[in-house]
Amino acid sequence: MFQRILVPLDGSARAEEALPVAARIARASGGSVHLLQVVSSPIDYGGGLAAAPLLSEQVIESEVSTATDYLKTVAACPGLSGIRISTEVACGLPPQYILAVARSGEVDLIVLCSVAHTLAHESTVHTLILRESKSASLLSSSDAARPLCTLVPLDGSALSETALIPAARLVAALAAPAQGALRLAQVVKLVQATTDECYP
């Protein structure tokens, strides 16, 4: 199961939609949640030989302080009660920093609603990308009348099959205490027969 879950936040309500899903997975697995906010420091590359920060150190410190307070508030929200929570504020480019945390080996799963394009292609850990405004329906669908079902597309390769165990673990965590289901799919390309093949 997923023991160390990373939730990158940017202060937006959209990013916070990942919190209830991450909390559910953490409760089912007995895991912890690491809240991360990366404060960007824009760089000016125009005109000079060396890159220069566009923001003063004082402004950056203020943004770090604001982000720290924000994460403390999020960590104390009732939806995360009973879960081990850690917080981190860092400076840099969000996708690159999140990928660095993933490569560090300190997280098993990333749950997020933003900066997904880069992470989907480059993350070295399992990444659950939630569609905007869909986390509530994901959590409410795990009842007996309509069990949570996850589609796993396969192409016959060993690489595609590596998705099976993480998908099963996610479904089990999100559907708990009910039972979820996996639906496996493979698209087969049909080869059209030529006239000669049809009529020897």
PDB file of C-alpha atoms in Angstrom:
ATOM      1  CA  MET A   1       0.000   0.000   0.000  1.00  0.00           C
ATOM      2  CA  PHE A   2       0.951   3.643  -0.254  1.00  0.00           C
ATOM      3  CA  GLN A   3       2.625   4.780   2.971  1.00  0.00           C
ATOM      4  CA  ARG A   4       3.989   8.190   1.981  1.00  0.00           C
ATOM      5  CA  ILE A   5       1.636  10.360  -0.060  1.00  0.00           C
ATOM      6  CA  LEU A   6       2.727  13.688  -1.523  1.00  0.00           C
ATOM      7  CA  VAL A   7       0.111  16.374  -2.188  1.00  0.00           C
ATOM      8  CA  PRO A   8       1.500  19.445  -3.986  1.00  0.00           C
ATOM      9  CA  LEU A   9      -0.557  22.568  -3.283  1.00  0.00           C
ATOM     10  CA  ASP A  10      -0.466  26.061  -4.749  1.00  0.00           C
ATOM     11  CA  GLY A  11      -3.049  27.824  -2.585  1.00  0.00           C
ATOM     12  CA  SER A  12      -5.904  27.254  -5.028  1.00  0.00           C
ATOM     13  CA  ALA A  13      -9.198  25.484  -4.372  1.00  0.00           C
ATOM     14  CA  ARG A  14      -8.514  23.315  -7.417  1.00  0.00           C
ATOM     15  CA  ALA A  15      -5.271  21.944  -5.954  1.00  0.00           C
ATOM     16  CA  GLU A  16      -7.022  21.324  -2.611  1.00  0.00           C
ATOM     17  CA  GLU A  17      -9.426  18.910  -4.326  1.00  0.00           C
ATOM     18  CA  ALA A  18      -6.646  16.324  -3.993  1.00  0.00           C
ATOM     19  CA  LEU A  19      -6.803  16.450  -0.183  1.00  0.00           C
ATOM     20  CA  PRO A  20      -9.882  14.262   0.483  1.00  0.00           C
ATOM     21  CA  VAL A  21      -8.643  11.615  -1.957  1.00  0.00           C
ATOM     22  CA  ALA A  22      -5.160  11.600  -0.421  1.00  0.00           C
ATOM     23  CA  ALA A  23      -6.718  11.432   3.057  1.00  0.00           C
ATOM     24  CA  ARG A  24      -8.831   8.436   2.113  1.00  0.00           C
ATOM     25  CA  ILE A  25      -5.831   6.577   0.709  1.00  0.00           C
ATOM     26  CA  ALA A  26      -3.746   7.439   3.776  1.00  0.00           C
ATOM     27  CA  ARG A  27      -6.441   6.196   6.158  1.00  0.00           C
ATOM     28  CA  ALA A  28      -6.880   2.935   4.255  1.00  0.00           C
ATOM     29  CA  SER A  29      -3.136   2.280   4.139  1.00  0.00           C
ATOM     30  CA  GLY A  30      -2.167   3.706   7.520  1.00  0.00           C
ATOM     31  CA  GLY A  31       0.074   6.109   5.635  1.00  0.00           C
ATOM     32  CA  SER A  32       1.088   9.734   5.994  1.00  0.00           C
ATOM     33  CA  VAL A  33       0.520  12.824   3.853  1.00  0.00           C
ATOM     34  CA  HIS A  34       3.245  15.303   2.946  1.00  0.00           C
ATOM     35  CA  LEU A  35       1.902  18.729   1.924  1.00  0.00           C
ATOM     36  CA  LEU A  36       4.229  20.659  -0.379  1.00  0.00           C
ATOM     37  CA  GLN A  37       4.046  24.178  -1.745  1.00  0.00           C
ATOM     38  CA  VAL A  38       6.741  25.433  -4.092  1.00  0.00           C
ATOM     39  CA  VAL A  39       7.135  29.189  -4.213  1.00  0.00           C
ATOM     40  CA  SER A  40       8.334  30.292  -7.628  1.00  0.00           C
ATOM     41  CA  SER A  41      10.977  32.968  -7.836  1.00  0.00           C
ATOM     42  CA  PRO A  42      10.715  34.451 -11.351  1.00  0.00           C
ATOM     43  CA  ILE A  43      14.029  35.013 -13.114  1.00  0.00           C
ATOM     44  CA  ASP A  44      14.847  37.806 -15.568  1.00  0.00           C
ATOM     45  CA  TYR A  45      16.922  36.573 -18.502  1.00  0.00           C
ATOM     46  CA  GLY A  46      16.526  39.716 -20.600  1.00  0.00           C
ATOM     47  CA  GLY A  47      19.537  41.811 -21.463  1.00  0.00           C
ATOM     48  CA  GLY A  48      22.162  40.666 -18.969  1.00  0.00           C
ATOM     49  CA  LEU A  49      24.758  37.951 -19.103  1.00  0.00           C
ATOM     50  CA  ALA A  50      23.552  36.380 -15.872  1.00  0.00           C
ATOM     51  CA  ALA A  51      20.023  35.599 -14.755  1.00  0.00           C
ATOM     52  CA  ALA A  52      18.710  37.975 -12.107  1.00  0.00           C
ATOM     53  CA  PRO A  53      15.806  37.390  -9.717  1.00  0.00           C
ATOM     54  CA  LEU A  54      12.778  39.569 -10.467  1.00  0.00           C
ATOM     55  CA  LEU A  55      11.670  39.514  -6.825  1.00  0.00           C
ATOM     56  CA  SER A  56      13.610  40.865  -3.888  1.00  0.00           C
ATOM     57  CA  GLU A  57      14.708  38.555  -1.098  1.00  0.00           C
ATOM     58  CA  GLN A  58      12.225  40.288   1.195  1.00  0.00           C
ATOM     59  CA  VAL A  59       9.307  39.542  -1.155  1.00  0.00           C
ATOM     60  CA  ILE A  60      10.375  35.898  -1.480  1.00  0.00           C
ATOM     61  CA  GLU A  61      10.644  35.572   2.314  1.00  0.00           C
ATOM     62  CA  SER A  62       7.143  37.020   2.618  1.00  0.00           C
ATOM     63  CA  GLU A  63       5.787  34.486   0.112  1.00  0.00           C
ATOM     64  CA  VAL A  64       7.508  31.632   1.948  1.00  0.00           C
ATOM     65  CA  SER A  65       6.001  32.827   5.233  1.00  0.00           C
ATOM     66  CA  THR A  66       2.529  33.054   3.662  1.00  0.00           C
ATOM     67  CA  ALA A  67       2.890  29.561   2.184  1.00  0.00           C
ATOM     68  CA  THR A  68       4.063  28.165   5.538  1.00  0.00           C
ATOM     69  CA  ASP A  69       1.007  29.616   7.298  1.00  0.00           C
ATOM     70  CA  TYR A  70      -1.257  28.303   4.542  1.00  0.00           C
ATOM     71  CA  LEU A  71       0.094  24.747   4.859  1.00  0.00           C
ATOM     72  CA  LYS A  72      -0.276  24.858   8.660  1.00  0.00           C
ATOM     73  CA  THR A  73      -3.931  25.814   8.179  1.00  0.00           C
ATOM     74  CA  VAL A  74      -4.496  23.037   5.647  1.00  0.00           C
ATOM     75  CA  ALA A  75      -2.752  20.479   7.867  1.00  0.00           C
ATOM     76  CA  ALA A  76      -5.132  21.359  10.717  1.00  0.00           C
ATOM     77  CA  CYS A  77      -8.323  20.940   8.653  1.00  0.00           C
ATOM     78  CA  PRO A  78     -10.810  18.344   9.950  1.00  0.00           C
ATOM     79  CA  GLY A  79     -10.589  16.261   6.769  1.00  0.00           C
ATOM     80  CA  LEU A  80      -6.989  15.355   7.628  1.00  0.00           C
ATOM     81  CA  SER A  81      -7.536  14.607  11.313  1.00  0.00           C
ATOM     82  CA  GLY A  82      -5.968  11.393  12.537  1.00  0.00           C
ATOM     83  CA  ILE A  83      -3.445  11.290   9.676  1.00  0.00           C
ATOM     84  CA  ARG A  84       0.274  11.954  10.122  1.00  0.00           C
ATOM     85  CA  ILE A  85       0.882  15.204   8.247  1.00  0.00           C
ATOM     86  CA  SER A  86       4.149  16.911   7.352  1.00  0.00           C
ATOM     87  CA  THR A  87       4.553  20.187   5.490  1.00  0.00           C
ATOM     88  CA  GLU A  88       7.265  21.685   3.315  1.00  0.00           C
ATOM     89  CA  VAL A  89       7.707  25.019   1.584  1.00  0.00           C
ATOM     90  CA  ALA A  90      10.434  25.304  -1.038  1.00  0.00           C
ATOM     91  CA  CYS A  91      11.583  27.822  -3.630  1.00  0.00           C
ATOM     92  CA  GLY A  92      11.969  26.868  -7.268  1.00  0.00           C
ATOM     93  CA  LEU A  93       9.962  25.676 -10.243  1.00  0.00           C
ATOM     94  CA  PRO A  94       7.022  23.535  -9.033  1.00  0.00           C
ATOM     95  CA  PRO A  95       7.186  20.647 -11.550  1.00  0.00           C
ATOM     96  CA  GLN A  96      10.950  20.253 -11.234  1.00  0.00           C
ATOM     97  CA  TYR A  97      10.905  20.393  -7.449  1.00  0.00           C
ATOM     98  CA  ILE A  98       8.045  17.887  -7.209  1.00  0.00           C
ATOM     99  CA  LEU A  99       9.942  15.538  -9.531  1.00  0.00           C
ATOM    100  CA  ALA A 100      13.053  15.921  -7.351  1.00  0.00           C
ATOM    101  CA  VAL A 101      11.030  14.947  -4.264  1.00  0.00           C
ATOM    102  CA  ALA A 102       9.661  11.943  -6.173  1.00  0.00           C
ATOM    103  CA  ARG A 103      13.180  10.881  -7.169  1.00  0.00           C
ATOM    104  CA  SER A 104      14.377  11.167  -3.565  1.00  0.00           C
ATOM    105  CA  GLY A 105      12.549   7.950  -2.720  1.00  0.00           C
ATOM    106  CA  GLU A 106      10.673   9.549   0.149  1.00  0.00           C
ATOM    107  CA  VAL A 107       7.195   9.244  -1.393  1.00  0.00           C
ATOM    108  CA  ASP A 108       5.193   6.307  -2.775  1.00  0.00           C
ATOM    109  CA  LEU A 109       2.366   8.234  -4.424  1.00  0.00           C
ATOM    110  CA  ILE A 110       1.655  11.751  -5.678  1.00  0.00           C
ATOM    111  CA  VAL A 111      -1.963  12.924  -5.628  1.00  0.00           C
ATOM    112  CA  LEU A 112      -2.644  16.206  -7.402  1.00  0.00           C
ATOM    113  CA  CYS A 113      -4.921  18.325  -9.561  1.00  0.00           C
ATOM    114  CA  SER A 114      -2.374  20.701 -11.113  1.00  0.00           C
ATOM    115  CA  VAL A 115       1.003  20.854 -12.955  1.00  0.00           C
ATOM    116  CA  ALA A 116       0.055  17.396 -14.154  1.00  0.00           C
ATOM    117  CA  HIS A 117       1.419  17.357 -17.711  1.00  0.00           C
ATOM    118  CA  THR A 118       5.097  17.310 -16.767  1.00  0.00           C
ATOM    119  CA  LEU A 119       4.559  14.957 -13.839  1.00  0.00           C
ATOM    120  CA  ALA A 120       2.502  12.492 -15.853  1.00  0.00           C
ATOM    121  CA  HIS A 121       5.379  12.007 -18.257  1.00  0.00           C
ATOM    122  CA  GLU A 122       8.395  12.255 -15.964  1.00  0.00           C
ATOM    123  CA  SER A 123       7.401  11.098 -12.474  1.00  0.00           C
ATOM    124  CA  THR A 124       9.341   8.129 -11.123  1.00  0.00           C
ATOM    125  CA  VAL A 125       6.597   7.271  -8.596  1.00  0.00           C
ATOM    126  CA  HIS A 126       2.923   6.449  -8.984  1.00  0.00           C
ATOM    127  CA  THR A 127       0.932   9.588  -9.729  1.00  0.00           C
ATOM    128  CA  LEU A 128      -2.831   9.978  -9.346  1.00  0.00           C
ATOM    129  CA  ILE A 129      -4.005  12.963 -11.392  1.00  0.00           C
ATOM    130  CA  LEU A 130      -7.543  14.048 -10.551  1.00  0.00           C
ATOM    131  CA  ARG A 131      -9.782  15.781 -13.021  1.00  0.00           C
ATOM    132  CA  GLU A 132     -11.025  19.155 -11.832  1.00  0.00           C
ATOM    133  CA  SER A 133     -14.205  18.939  -9.715  1.00  0.00           C
ATOM    134  CA  LYS A 134     -14.266  15.126  -9.910  1.00  0.00           C
ATOM    135  CA  SER A 135     -12.770  14.153  -6.548  1.00  0.00           C
ATOM    136  CA  ALA A 136     -16.137  14.319  -4.750  1.00  0.00           C
ATOM    137  CA  SER A 137     -17.764  11.979  -7.265  1.00  0.00           C
ATOM    138  CA  LEU A 138     -14.765   9.642  -7.020  1.00  0.00           C
ATOM    139  CA  LEU A 139     -15.180   9.362  -3.262  1.00  0.00           C
ATOM    140  CA  SER A 140     -18.969   9.053  -3.327  1.00  0.00           C
ATOM    141  CA  SER A 141     -18.965   6.252  -5.905  1.00  0.00           C
ATOM    142  CA  SER A 142     -17.473   3.682  -3.540  1.00  0.00           C
ATOM    143  CA  ASP A 143     -20.742   2.272  -2.270  1.00  0.00           C
ATOM    144  CA  ALA A 144     -22.308  -1.152  -2.630  1.00  0.00           C
ATOM    145  CA  ALA A 145     -24.794  -0.022  -5.280  1.00  0.00           C
ATOM    146  CA  ARG A 146     -22.079   1.247  -7.575  1.00  0.00           C
ATOM    147  CA  PRO A 147     -18.616  -0.068  -6.697  1.00  0.00           C
ATOM    148  CA  LEU A 148     -15.589   1.967  -7.622  1.00  0.00           C
ATOM    149  CA  CYS A 149     -14.205   0.670 -10.902  1.00  0.00           C
ATOM    150  CA  THR A 150     -10.874   1.619 -12.463  1.00  0.00           C
ATOM    151  CA  LEU A 151     -10.016   1.126 -16.108  1.00  0.00           C
ATOM    152  CA  VAL A 152      -6.507  -0.185 -16.793  1.00  0.00           C
ATOM    153  CA  PRO A 153      -5.549  -0.044 -20.487  1.00  0.00           C
ATOM    154  CA  LEU A 154      -3.065  -2.719 -21.515  1.00  0.00           C
ATOM    155  CA  ASP A 155      -1.163  -3.194 -24.760  1.00  0.00           C
ATOM    156  CA  GLY A 156       0.321  -6.637 -24.162  1.00  0.00           C
ATOM    157  CA  SER A 157       3.663  -5.281 -22.976  1.00  0.00           C
ATOM    158  CA  ALA A 158       5.307  -5.929 -19.623  1.00  0.00           C
ATOM    159  CA  LEU A 159       5.534  -2.162 -19.135  1.00  0.00           C
ATOM    160  CA  SER A 160       1.760  -1.675 -19.347  1.00  0.00           C
ATOM    161  CA  GLU A 161       1.263  -4.528 -16.867  1.00  0.00           C
ATOM    162  CA  THR A 162       3.265  -2.651 -14.232  1.00  0.00           C
ATOM    163  CA  ALA A 163       0.144  -0.498 -13.771  1.00  0.00           C
ATOM    164  CA  LEU A 164      -1.918  -3.436 -12.466  1.00  0.00           C
ATOM    165  CA  ILE A 165      -0.679  -3.642  -8.874  1.00  0.00           C
ATOM    166  CA  PRO A 166      -0.711   0.129  -8.196  1.00  0.00           C
ATOM    167  CA  ALA A 167      -4.189   0.378  -9.761  1.00  0.00           C
ATOM    168  CA  ALA A 168      -5.442  -2.468  -7.574  1.00  0.00           C
ATOM    169  CA  ARG A 169      -3.969  -0.816  -4.478  1.00  0.00           C
ATOM    170  CA  LEU A 170      -5.558   2.533  -5.334  1.00  0.00           C
ATOM    171  CA  VAL A 171      -8.962   0.975  -5.924  1.00  0.00           C
ATOM    172  CA  ALA A 172      -8.715  -0.981  -2.665  1.00  0.00           C
ATOM    173  CA  ALA A 173      -7.801   2.166  -0.716  1.00  0.00           C
ATOM    174  CA  LEU A 174     -10.434   4.393  -2.307  1.00  0.00           C
ATOM    175  CA  ALA A 175     -13.221   1.806  -2.148  1.00  0.00           C
ATOM    176  CA  ALA A 176     -12.549   0.739   1.470  1.00  0.00           C
ATOM    177  CA  PRO A 177     -14.357  -0.649   3.327  1.00  0.00           C
ATOM    178  CA  ALA A 178     -16.289  -1.776   0.230  1.00  0.00           C
ATOM    179  CA  GLN A 179     -14.672  -3.727  -2.568  1.00  0.00           C
ATOM    180  CA  GLY A 180     -13.601  -2.034  -5.786  1.00  0.00           C
ATOM    181  CA  ALA A 181     -13.041  -3.483  -9.227  1.00  0.00           C
ATOM    182  CA  LEU A 182     -10.515  -3.313 -12.033  1.00  0.00           C
ATOM    183  CA  ARG A 183     -11.596  -3.341 -15.655  1.00  0.00           C
ATOM    184  CA  LEU A 184      -8.828  -4.388 -17.999  1.00  0.00           C
ATOM    185  CA  ALA A 185      -8.960  -3.262 -21.614  1.00  0.00           C
ATOM    186  CA  GLN A 186      -6.840  -3.872 -24.663  1.00  0.00           C
ATOM    187  CA  VAL A 187      -7.539  -2.335 -28.040  1.00  0.00           C
ATOM    188  CA  VAL A 188      -6.832  -4.750 -30.850  1.00  0.00           C
ATOM    189  CA  LYS A 189      -5.982  -3.314 -34.243  1.00  0.00           C
ATOM    190  CA  LEU A 190      -7.886  -5.166 -36.933  1.00  0.00           C
ATOM    191  CA  VAL A 191      -6.059  -5.859 -40.157  1.00  0.00           C
ATOM    192  CA  GLN A 192      -8.298  -5.557 -43.176  1.00  0.00           C
ATOM    193  CA  ALA A 193      -8.083  -8.528 -45.504  1.00  0.00           C
ATOM    194  CA  THR A 194      -7.206  -7.867 -49.137  1.00  0.00           C
ATOM    195  CA  THR A 195      -9.347  -9.156 -51.990  1.00  0.00           C
ATOM    196  CA  ASP A 196      -6.794 -11.871 -52.786  1.00  0.00           C
ATOM    197  CA  GLU A 197      -6.920 -13.150 -49.202  1.00  0.00           C
ATOM    198  CA  CYS A 198     -10.716 -13.358 -49.264  1.00  0.00           C
ATOM    199  CA  TYR A 199     -11.028 -15.180 -52.570  1.00  0.00           C
ATOM    200  CA  PRO A 200      -8.159 -17.556 -53.312  1.00  0.00           C
TER     201      PRO A 200
END
